[in-house]
Amino acid sequence: MTTRTMELMVGVFAAAAIAALLFLALQVANTSDSTRGETYTLIAKFDNIGGLKVRSPVKVGGVVVGRVSAIRLEGDYYEPVVEMQISTRYNRFPETSTASILTSGIIGEQYIGLEPGFIDDFIEILGDGGEIPNTNSAMVLENLIGQFLFSQGEK
Amino acid sequence: MSMFHTLGRNILNNIQGVGQASIMLAQALVGKPQPRKMLPLLIRQLYVVGVQSMLIILISGLFIGMVLGLQGFTILVDFGAEQALGPMVALSLLRELGPVVTALLFAGRAGSALTAEIGLMRATEQLSSLEMMAVDPLRRVVAPRFWAGVISMPLLALMFNAVGIYGGFTVGVQWLGVDDGAFWSVMQSSVHWQDDIMNGVIKSVVFAVVVTWVALFKGYTATPTSPGISAATTQTVVYSSLAVLGLDFVLTAIMFG
Amino acid sequence: MDNLVEIKDVYFSRGERSIYEGVSLVIPRGKITGVLGPSGCGKTTLLRLIGAQLKAQQGEVLFAGQDMAKLGRSALYETRKRMSMLFQSGALFSEMTVFENVAFPLREHTKLPENIIQTIVKMKLESVGLRGAGHLSPSELSGGMARRAALARSIVLDPEMIMYDEPFAGQDPISMGMLVKLIDELNDTLGLTSIVVSHDVNEVMSIADHLIVMANKKIVGQGTPQELRENGSELVQQFLSGAPDGPVPFHFQAKPYHTDLLGVSS
């Protein structure tokens, strides 16, 4: 086994490893990560965040525009506040927008759905740190059951 | 009382062993790097340790990926969730099976070979010879093998993962009929570059350090006789396998827990 | 005639087994010194003490006036370049050819250009009679050839002293004759000091200028071969003549024979 053959084989080895890495990076992983690049912060207050987690997606009409970056309680009454990083490509959310906590599928993961509101002369566009005033909290199963039973009881 | 004696002595011996091993590694790695002398040695070791392990890693990766595809499909189809086969195969491999199985195979193939080679060098007095010729055997023999192991094992794990995912794809899509587009797209939305692939690479690097270190230390301190070398080789495989599995739990808890 | 190596009152133990108790000896410069003794009495340990691979618990080991045990790492490596050791098995590096093995110290410790290295290696191989075998790998050599190749490697840096660890062990008469001739000639032509550790008494006695006989953790005889043959102690005489019984007894310690056989307590 001459030195030259050995070096050749080591080169092949390295090339195979790089090929594997590229395959994994491009074909396997989620590379169209929309939270890469510039982002700005929007916040929203909910009554109940349900199963929302940090890094849950934020979608408009099903298209991912950002991710949840932090979840905390604020104020004297401990209100849940969700902080989101939205890609700067989508920087025209007016203050009439709505944020809802939705579930993908029946037993899927939860995400935040943003609906842009109508835009008018006196409506402000939300900038970095802006708060989305209209929110719909997650649906809690117990409340639903309670509602259902209550409505049954009324019949 | 003597049971405590034995236990205590064993614990102290093991701690002493770890200390010895750390000193050996430090003396081998610390010092002025001499690229002109070391590079040819490193390349040779990369060939011996990395290239020659490629075959077993690729074949094992392919089979494990195929089994994951087959077994995964069988389980998921009961829940109507066979679309999730892609992420199941990919995440199992990237996060766990790739780094761990590669490390275990590497310990068995390359680790034991390293131990035997260095043990034999000690038995035939080649290491003493180097010392008497004023060449530090740690820098010349141990260091290139260490770097070769640390470099090649993560690369082997990447290859294992790639081949395994392809194997899962072959079984799932081409044989069992999972939808081609669904396989890749659901996988892509579940596999994250930083969380899954990078963490897997970090695990491989940690395992590579541990396996190579154990193999080199056991070879360097082997009793220079035939039974001594064979005992050292067995110990390399056993100790490094246990260390890999234990560390895997710790790392998984840190990264994903 | 001064002494290149002096060992003063050295005590050495490996673990709990003591190997030397109060050993003092000198190795005269420019001569061949033979070190004889029964197996396991620590002759190889002596060489390792001189090369500072081992450190004595007590006493001094001096090479050219320097205490080997007290040298720092770089000074130690410098001093080791002045001495060579020929190991029992030759200890050639298995992944290099004979030529590469002999060239190894030159490549490591000198910055000589390649053509000069080639010349020196060929010269050294010629002096041991292996110039035609440079392309072989160590696994292709016989035991005697491997030792000669290792010998070529150990003289390539022109050391002041060579230590031979059991060079004649297990050799056929022809190889043995070749090695004896080489050791003698090299010592004279290169002005070396040689230490030959062996228990092949006749071979060593034929070339040694100075002999040291060790047993029971001490020196039991020092002097020229002539002196020891005539005036040595009983133990030395037994060793030199190879008598099966004498101060080193034939029978391992046991109960009296008839007692053991008949089961009669005396």
XYZ file of C-alpha atoms in Angstrom:
678
model
C 0.000 0.000 0.000
C 1.940 2.979 -1.250
C 1.644 6.403 0.305
C 0.001 7.709 -2.813
C -2.727 5.094 -2.787
C -3.308 5.725 0.877
C -3.658 9.449 0.418
C -6.030 8.809 -2.428
C -8.217 6.588 -0.302
C -8.236 9.088 2.544
C -9.329 11.700 0.035
C -12.144 9.437 -1.115
C -13.106 8.936 2.520
C -13.275 12.663 3.120
C -15.248 13.205 -0.074
C -17.756 10.539 0.921
C -18.197 12.203 4.283
C -18.817 15.577 2.676
C -21.299 13.993 0.292
C -23.137 12.470 3.251
C -23.197 15.807 5.017
C -24.596 17.585 1.969
C -27.244 14.911 1.517
C -28.318 15.298 5.131
C -28.270 19.063 4.993
C -30.180 19.493 1.776
C -32.457 16.524 1.455
C -33.190 15.603 5.016
C -33.187 18.704 7.121
C -35.519 21.611 7.127
C -33.389 24.163 5.383
C -36.031 26.615 4.363
C -36.112 27.784 7.897
C -37.899 31.054 7.769
C -36.530 32.260 11.056
C -33.076 32.569 9.581
C -32.265 36.015 8.442
C -33.635 39.182 9.911
C -36.568 38.963 12.300
C -38.555 41.368 14.415
C -40.573 40.813 17.569
C -44.331 40.822 17.994
C -46.134 39.944 21.194
C -49.627 38.723 21.974
C -51.507 38.135 25.207
C -53.698 35.076 25.628
C -55.924 33.700 28.384
C -54.649 30.208 27.829
C -51.793 29.091 25.628
C -52.796 25.443 25.674
C -49.953 23.259 24.387
C -48.007 26.012 22.663
C -44.244 25.676 23.071
C -41.210 27.796 22.399
C -40.182 27.231 18.729
C -43.749 26.446 17.732
C -44.417 27.893 14.300
C -46.335 31.082 13.549
C -48.318 30.718 10.330
C -50.416 32.916 8.102
C -52.899 30.796 6.162
C -50.750 27.745 6.823
C -47.441 29.299 5.658
C -44.739 29.595 8.318
C -43.716 33.238 8.853
C -41.954 32.945 12.188
C -41.507 31.110 15.492
C -42.475 31.525 19.122
C -39.395 32.754 20.925
C -40.602 33.102 24.530
C -43.623 32.421 26.726
C -44.027 34.118 30.088
C -46.509 35.521 32.601
C -46.763 39.278 32.997
C -48.476 41.766 35.201
C -50.161 41.585 38.556
C -52.736 39.156 37.263
C -50.225 36.784 35.674
C -51.408 36.999 32.090
C -49.700 34.693 29.605
C -47.690 36.646 27.042
C -46.272 35.011 23.927
C -43.305 36.606 22.175
C -42.790 35.783 18.500
C -39.958 36.344 16.027
C -41.438 37.165 12.637
C -39.384 37.277 9.453
C -38.875 40.855 8.259
C -40.181 39.832 4.865
C -43.639 40.023 6.438
C -43.592 43.372 8.167
C -46.991 44.771 7.327
C -49.239 43.366 10.013
C -51.767 46.072 10.989
C -53.012 46.491 14.522
C -56.293 44.972 13.482
C -54.653 41.569 13.038
C -55.722 38.550 15.069
C -53.567 35.872 16.663
C -55.161 32.501 17.430
C -53.776 29.350 18.911
C -54.683 26.538 16.524
C -53.940 22.852 16.291
C -52.624 21.215 13.161
C -54.708 18.162 12.541
C -56.716 16.626 15.353
C -53.905 15.559 17.626
C -51.114 17.579 16.058
C -48.834 20.227 17.492
C -50.181 23.676 18.269
C -49.187 26.796 16.442
C -50.128 30.466 16.262
C -52.216 31.480 13.311
C -52.032 35.147 12.334
C -54.750 36.794 10.332
C -53.888 40.203 9.001
C -56.690 42.649 9.622
C -57.960 45.345 7.249
C -55.741 48.295 6.500
C -57.110 51.815 6.571
C -55.765 55.362 6.823
C -55.710 55.524 10.569
C -54.626 51.976 11.221
C -51.058 51.560 12.443
C -48.703 48.902 11.162
C -47.136 46.870 13.960
C -43.404 47.397 14.301
C -40.745 45.701 16.399
C -42.208 44.948 19.831
C -45.747 45.670 18.746
C -48.635 43.902 20.408
C -51.390 42.118 18.544
C -54.505 43.207 20.394
C -57.014 40.626 19.136
C -56.317 37.144 20.356
C -58.113 33.830 20.530
C -56.838 31.509 23.174
C -56.395 27.798 22.834
C -59.441 25.645 23.262
C -59.281 23.760 26.520
C -60.864 20.342 26.369
C -62.490 20.529 29.796
C -64.197 23.826 28.923
C -65.506 22.360 25.709
C -66.922 19.355 27.489
C -68.422 21.606 30.098
C -70.039 23.773 27.394
C -71.340 20.705 25.646
C -72.858 19.233 28.789
C -74.323 22.583 29.742
C -75.924 22.965 26.362
C -77.255 19.452 26.615
C -78.655 20.146 30.001
C -80.573 23.119 28.654
C -82.504 21.039 26.168
C -14.750 -6.508 55.794
C -12.589 -7.843 53.021
C -15.406 -7.215 50.543
C -15.161 -3.517 51.334
C -11.405 -3.766 50.965
C -11.735 -5.237 47.516
C -14.394 -2.750 46.514
C -12.398 0.171 47.799
C -9.247 -1.030 46.123
C -11.073 -1.525 42.842
C -12.502 1.969 42.976
C -9.118 3.447 43.774
C -7.515 1.462 40.961
C -10.093 2.730 38.516
C -9.629 6.311 39.601
C -5.900 5.870 39.293
C -6.445 4.442 35.839
C -8.429 7.476 34.777
C -5.667 9.706 36.091
C -3.008 7.739 34.224
C -5.055 7.903 31.069
C -5.478 11.666 31.385
C -1.756 12.180 31.856
C -1.017 9.981 28.861
C -3.419 11.939 26.685
C -2.130 15.298 27.867
C 1.480 14.333 27.171
C 0.533 13.013 23.758
C -1.408 16.061 22.634
C 0.218 19.016 24.335
C 3.246 20.437 22.643
C 4.492 22.193 19.558
C 2.702 20.842 16.515
C 5.101 19.632 13.829
C 2.965 19.453 10.722
C 5.675 18.199 8.387
C 6.397 15.153 10.474
C 2.938 14.546 11.826
C 0.861 14.934 8.682
C 2.076 11.786 6.907
C 1.531 9.822 10.100
C -1.961 11.263 10.456
C -2.878 10.421 6.897
C -1.692 6.877 7.333
C -3.748 6.504 10.487
C -6.792 8.054 8.847
C -6.506 5.334 6.269
C -6.082 2.540 8.808
C -8.747 3.748 11.188
C -11.214 5.561 8.946
C -11.089 4.196 5.454
C -10.829 0.590 6.545
C -13.882 0.971 8.784
C -15.968 2.407 5.972
C -17.175 -0.902 4.662
C -18.633 -2.188 7.912
C -20.174 1.186 8.709
C -21.830 1.577 5.320
C -23.211 -1.939 5.252
C -24.478 -1.719 8.823
C -25.992 1.674 8.140
C -27.817 0.374 5.126
C -29.256 -2.597 6.967
C -30.243 -0.635 10.041
C -31.932 1.977 7.875
C -33.806 -0.723 6.041
C -34.902 -2.381 9.268
C -36.054 0.967 10.614
C -38.075 1.484 7.481
C -39.626 -1.940 7.676
C -40.277 -2.038 11.389
C -41.362 1.581 11.466
C -43.886 1.031 8.721
C -45.299 -2.028 10.461
C -45.838 -0.065 13.658
C -47.085 3.171 12.121
C -49.521 1.599 9.716
C -51.668 0.500 12.661
C -52.154 4.140 13.591
C -52.689 5.229 10.035
C -49.568 7.291 10.417
C -47.304 5.759 7.780
C -46.690 9.263 6.405
C -44.562 9.760 9.511
C -42.114 7.069 8.391
C -39.714 9.652 6.982
C -39.184 11.618 10.174
C -39.209 8.437 12.211
C -36.322 6.917 10.291
C -34.417 10.166 10.018
C -34.738 11.252 13.625
C -33.936 7.822 15.034
C -30.788 7.699 12.974
C -29.627 11.281 13.334
C -30.219 11.615 17.041
C -29.414 8.172 18.380
C -28.590 5.240 16.163
C -26.101 6.995 13.937
C -23.713 8.192 16.646
C -24.204 5.247 18.987
C -24.055 2.326 16.578
C -21.155 3.885 14.702
C -19.318 4.268 18.000
C -19.959 0.673 19.006
C -18.897 -0.690 15.618
C -15.868 1.574 15.623
C -14.891 0.377 19.085
C -15.145 -3.204 17.971
C -13.290 -2.820 14.707
C -10.877 0.069 14.919
C -10.633 0.379 18.697
C -9.611 -3.197 19.267
C -7.167 -3.009 16.347
C -5.536 0.076 17.858
C -5.213 -1.608 21.238
C -3.722 -4.739 19.744
C -1.301 -2.801 17.561
C 0.026 -0.635 20.362
C 0.107 -3.552 22.772
C 2.156 -5.494 20.269
C 4.481 -2.540 19.799
C 5.023 -2.536 23.520
C 5.577 -6.303 23.597
C 8.170 -6.175 20.827
C 9.880 -3.273 22.595
C 9.261 -0.876 19.737
C 7.977 1.735 22.192
C 11.068 1.362 24.388
C 13.154 1.601 21.253
C 11.574 4.906 20.380
C 12.238 6.203 23.862
C 15.861 5.167 23.715
C 16.172 6.859 20.326
C 15.048 10.068 21.976
C 11.688 10.083 20.195
C 8.616 10.489 22.365
C 6.408 7.463 21.648
C 3.358 9.311 22.894
C 3.754 12.066 20.335
C 4.730 9.776 17.548
C 2.554 6.734 18.019
C -0.377 7.782 20.202
C -1.130 11.314 19.017
C -1.659 10.618 15.281
C -3.936 7.694 16.115
C -5.928 9.826 18.513
C -6.551 12.577 15.992
C -7.338 10.033 13.310
C -10.006 8.483 15.511
C -11.530 11.783 16.553
C -11.685 12.981 12.950
C -12.905 9.834 11.266
C -15.601 8.649 13.640
C -17.964 11.614 13.214
C -17.443 11.399 9.458
C -18.318 7.721 9.590
C -21.436 8.551 11.599
C -22.532 11.019 8.917
C -22.094 8.357 6.281
C -23.999 5.883 8.441
C -26.902 8.305 8.736
C -27.005 9.110 5.041
C -26.896 5.480 3.999
C -29.435 4.541 6.661
C -31.923 7.155 5.574
C -31.515 5.992 2.029
C -32.109 2.424 3.196
C -35.266 3.492 4.988
C -36.386 5.291 1.855
C -35.773 2.225 -0.275
C -37.798 -0.049 1.962
C -40.528 2.438 2.813
C -41.174 4.056 -0.529
C -40.029 1.603 -3.139
C -40.987 -1.566 -1.397
C -43.833 -0.786 0.998
C -45.469 1.988 -0.941
C -45.225 5.034 1.278
C -45.660 8.130 -0.854
C -42.358 9.449 -2.177
C -43.115 13.122 -1.775
C -44.696 12.652 1.629
C -41.687 10.706 2.880
C -39.256 13.526 2.188
C -41.496 16.493 2.896
C -42.738 15.326 6.283
C -39.137 14.448 7.113
C -37.913 17.862 6.090
C -40.461 19.629 8.223
C -39.508 17.583 11.281
C -35.742 17.449 11.039
C -33.950 20.568 12.169
C -30.405 21.282 11.171
C -29.208 22.543 14.505
C -31.232 20.438 16.873
C -30.976 17.106 15.181
C -28.052 16.935 12.811
C -25.642 19.094 14.783
C -26.479 17.436 18.069
C -25.843 14.085 16.442
C -22.457 15.308 15.264
C -21.617 16.593 18.731
C -22.483 13.204 20.169
C -20.246 11.506 17.608
C -17.336 13.712 18.493
C -17.729 12.989 22.202
C -17.985 9.274 21.535
C -14.979 9.411 19.218
C -12.830 10.983 21.905
C -13.894 8.406 24.470
C -13.507 5.324 22.275
C -10.153 6.334 20.827
C -8.839 7.389 24.217
C -9.795 4.097 25.867
C -8.355 2.063 22.987
C -5.029 3.904 23.032
C -4.699 3.836 26.798
C -5.460 0.141 27.068
C -2.936 -0.636 24.346
C -0.263 1.568 25.850
C -0.592 0.021 29.306
C -1.181 -3.565 28.222
C 0.913 -6.278 29.829
C 3.343 -7.097 27.020
C 2.405 -10.748 26.694
C -0.117 -12.569 24.517
C -2.729 -12.987 27.261
C -2.068 -9.400 28.311
C -2.749 -8.010 24.865
C -5.855 -10.087 24.342
C -7.191 -8.998 27.736
C -6.505 -5.371 26.859
C -8.303 -5.721 23.534
C -11.372 -7.190 25.217
C -11.334 -4.443 27.813
C -11.189 -1.786 25.137
C -14.339 -3.051 23.497
C -16.196 -3.542 26.769
C -15.214 -0.295 28.474
C -15.672 1.946 25.484
C -19.046 0.395 24.637
C -20.292 0.940 28.167
C -18.932 4.467 28.211
C -20.634 5.256 24.906
C -24.002 3.992 26.098
C -23.736 5.807 29.408
C -22.660 9.060 27.789
C -25.428 8.696 25.243
C -27.982 8.825 28.005
C -26.366 11.857 29.599
C -26.046 13.706 26.291
C -29.583 12.865 25.233
C -30.887 14.174 28.525
C -28.944 17.391 28.074
C -29.779 17.935 24.447
C -33.299 16.675 24.132
C -34.567 16.337 27.650
C 40.981 5.198 30.847
C 37.961 6.742 32.448
C 34.565 5.274 33.089
C 31.726 6.248 30.834
C 29.102 4.846 33.177
C 29.239 4.641 36.925
C 26.617 3.024 39.102
C 26.976 3.874 42.754
C 25.241 1.947 45.483
C 21.946 1.598 43.709
C 18.845 0.123 45.273
C 16.014 -0.662 42.888
C 12.720 -2.451 43.376
C 9.894 -3.102 40.985
C 6.738 -3.054 43.033
C 7.480 -5.085 46.106
C 10.236 -7.185 44.573
C 13.650 -5.765 45.177
C 16.017 -6.278 42.278
C 19.165 -4.489 43.315
C 20.458 -4.005 46.804
C 23.549 -1.853 46.966
C 24.918 -2.434 43.461
C 28.023 -0.517 42.375
C 29.865 -0.979 39.095
C 31.744 0.906 36.392
C 31.744 0.608 32.627
C 35.109 1.612 31.217
C 35.129 3.802 28.105
C 36.088 2.292 24.790
C 35.890 -1.302 25.938
C 33.427 -4.130 25.680
C 31.909 -4.925 29.048
C 29.961 -8.116 29.476
C 27.236 -8.403 32.094
C 26.518 -11.995 33.042
C 24.151 -13.551 35.483
C 21.325 -16.050 35.902
C 17.980 -15.389 34.265
C 15.846 -12.891 36.035
C 18.580 -11.317 38.083
C 17.901 -7.946 36.558
C 20.460 -7.566 33.793
C 18.033 -5.845 31.417
C 16.962 -3.637 34.297
C 20.545 -2.419 34.494
C 20.405 -1.197 30.906
C 17.092 0.504 31.491
C 18.517 2.253 34.547
C 21.427 3.563 32.500
C 19.070 4.809 29.804
C 16.837 6.319 32.492
C 13.779 4.406 31.421
C 13.688 3.381 35.079
C 14.743 5.368 38.110
C 16.472 3.849 41.103
C 15.011 4.398 44.515
C 18.418 5.019 45.978
C 21.919 5.619 44.656
C 23.315 7.271 41.536
C 23.446 6.245 37.897
C 25.986 8.411 36.087
C 26.549 8.603 32.347
C 29.542 10.732 31.383
C 29.311 12.297 34.790
C 25.610 13.209 34.567
C 23.102 11.766 36.988
C 20.548 10.263 34.632
C 17.714 10.362 37.109
C 17.974 14.095 37.608
C 17.824 15.158 33.974
C 14.832 17.094 32.671
C 12.941 15.785 29.673
C 14.822 17.613 26.917
C 18.231 17.096 28.520
C 17.352 13.425 28.874
C 16.462 13.146 25.207
C 19.699 14.892 24.253
C 21.736 12.488 26.378
C 19.907 9.511 24.941
C 21.136 10.482 21.489
C 24.619 9.670 22.684
C 23.729 6.089 23.496
C 21.962 3.320 21.650
C 20.206 0.213 22.778
C 19.800 -2.971 20.833
C 16.768 -4.827 22.117
C 16.443 -8.549 22.306
C 13.977 -8.800 19.491
C 15.582 -6.122 17.366
C 12.475 -3.981 17.784
C 12.368 -2.861 14.170
C 9.303 -0.808 13.319
C 7.003 -3.209 11.607
C 5.431 -0.785 9.188
C 8.724 0.424 7.663
C 11.260 -1.286 5.421
C 14.728 -2.064 6.703
C 16.056 0.994 4.903
C 13.422 3.255 6.465
C 14.133 1.769 9.876
C 17.835 2.525 9.667
C 17.137 5.999 8.263
C 14.646 6.768 11.043
C 17.023 8.327 13.615
C 18.596 10.434 10.886
C 15.222 11.721 9.716
C 14.111 12.432 13.260
C 17.147 14.124 14.695
C 19.051 15.651 11.802
C 18.148 17.908 8.931
C 20.411 16.151 6.460
C 19.306 16.149 2.834
C 17.882 12.973 1.431
C 20.870 11.934 -0.662
C 23.246 12.150 2.289
C 20.830 10.113 4.368
C 20.756 7.472 1.649
C 24.546 7.306 1.620
C 24.860 7.015 5.383
C 22.200 4.312 5.551
C 23.897 2.308 2.845
C 27.209 2.610 4.651
C 25.755 1.394 7.902
C 23.919 -1.459 6.221
C 27.157 -2.416 4.491
C 28.955 -2.628 7.820
C 26.437 -5.173 9.064
C 26.303 -6.968 5.738
C 22.704 -6.080 4.848
C 23.110 -3.481 2.115
C 21.189 -5.696 -0.292
C 18.289 -6.188 2.121
C 17.210 -2.575 2.474
C 13.923 -3.032 0.664
C 12.689 -5.918 2.809
C 10.134 -5.449 5.556
C 10.932 -6.683 9.091
C 8.519 -9.571 8.827
C 10.542 -10.948 5.956
C 13.792 -11.100 7.933
C 15.197 -13.962 9.960
C 15.945 -13.330 13.608
C 19.646 -12.833 13.027
C 19.089 -10.471 10.102
C 16.588 -8.473 12.129
C 19.142 -8.005 14.851
C 21.794 -6.930 12.394
C 19.386 -4.434 10.875
C 18.584 -3.108 14.335
C 22.307 -2.873 14.968
C 22.721 -0.785 11.829
C 19.948 1.469 13.083
C 21.610 1.879 16.447
C 24.936 3.026 14.986
C 23.506 5.418 12.436
C 23.879 8.467 14.675
C 27.398 7.448 15.731
C 26.686 7.081 19.436
C 29.290 6.883 22.141
C 27.876 3.733 23.695
C 25.781 0.787 22.610
C 23.940 -1.473 25.011
C 23.129 -4.967 23.753
C 20.279 -6.780 25.486
C 20.719 -10.536 25.017
C 22.006 -10.243 21.458
C 22.869 -13.908 21.110
C 19.703 -15.419 22.553
C 18.245 -18.139 20.383
C 20.596 -17.695 17.451
C 22.051 -20.416 15.276
C 25.861 -20.741 15.401
C 26.435 -18.869 12.130
C 24.329 -15.855 13.110
C 25.898 -15.922 16.529
C 29.344 -15.845 14.976
C 28.346 -12.931 12.750
C 26.988 -10.942 15.661
C 30.030 -11.595 17.823
C 32.281 -10.420 14.999
C 30.168 -7.318 14.416
C 30.089 -6.287 18.055
C 33.823 -6.668 18.334
C 34.640 -4.855 15.106
C 32.239 -1.993 15.634
C 33.595 -1.398 19.078
C 37.109 -1.103 17.713
C 36.527 0.749 14.467
C 34.012 3.251 15.836
C 35.665 3.672 19.226
C 32.496 2.719 21.016
C 31.830 1.609 24.531
C 29.757 -1.562 24.475
C 27.773 -3.218 27.205
C 26.695 -6.756 26.370
C 24.105 -8.314 28.619
C 23.825 -12.004 28.023
C 23.971 -15.432 29.463
C 25.818 -16.931 26.546
C 29.016 -17.174 28.552
C 31.421 -18.390 25.902
C 30.434 -15.787 23.336
C 30.688 -12.942 25.799
C 33.933 -14.119 27.283
C 35.479 -14.283 23.825
C 35.074 -10.587 23.153
C 34.691 -8.885 26.518
C 37.498 -6.804 27.929
C 35.744 -6.418 31.246
C 33.183 -8.672 32.908
C 30.561 -8.101 35.563
C 28.760 -11.063 37.081
C 25.507 -10.423 38.936
C 23.415 -12.670 41.128
C 21.211 -12.398 44.204
C 20.612 -8.665 43.728
C 24.319 -7.841 43.946
C 27.542 -7.936 41.989
C 29.352 -11.134 42.709
C 32.331 -10.598 40.439
C 34.062 -7.859 38.421
C 37.219 -7.999 36.388
C 38.797 -9.321 33.229
C 37.643 -12.754 31.967
C 41.018 -14.175 32.975
C 40.766 -12.866 36.543
C 37.274 -14.193 37.044
C 38.043 -17.599 35.631
C 40.932 -17.994 38.010
C 39.932 -16.107 41.114
C 36.207 -15.810 41.004
C 33.995 -16.938 43.844
C 32.299 -20.319 43.778
C 29.142 -18.812 42.378
C 31.065 -17.134 39.581
C 32.913 -20.337 38.827
C 29.687 -22.290 38.652
C 28.191 -19.776 36.266
C 31.209 -19.531 34.033
C 31.632 -23.269 33.810
C 27.979 -24.051 33.607
C 28.012 -26.697 36.335
C 24.481 -27.860 37.122
C 24.910 -27.880 40.876
C 26.866 -25.649 43.204
C 26.020 -22.410 44.964
C 22.919 -22.282 42.766
C 21.422 -25.609 43.791
C 19.831 -28.134 41.480
C 17.031 -29.077 43.822
C 14.294 -26.605 44.582
C 13.749 -26.410 48.340
C 11.822 -29.476 49.520
C 11.416 -31.924 52.354
C 13.986 -34.718 52.646
C 13.434 -37.265 49.883
C 12.806 -40.354 51.954
C 10.401 -38.490 54.176
C 8.397 -37.321 51.213
C 8.252 -40.755 49.599
C 7.599 -42.918 52.634
C 5.558 -40.459 54.584
C 7.722 -41.038 57.638
C 8.201 -37.994 59.820
C 11.819 -37.710 60.873
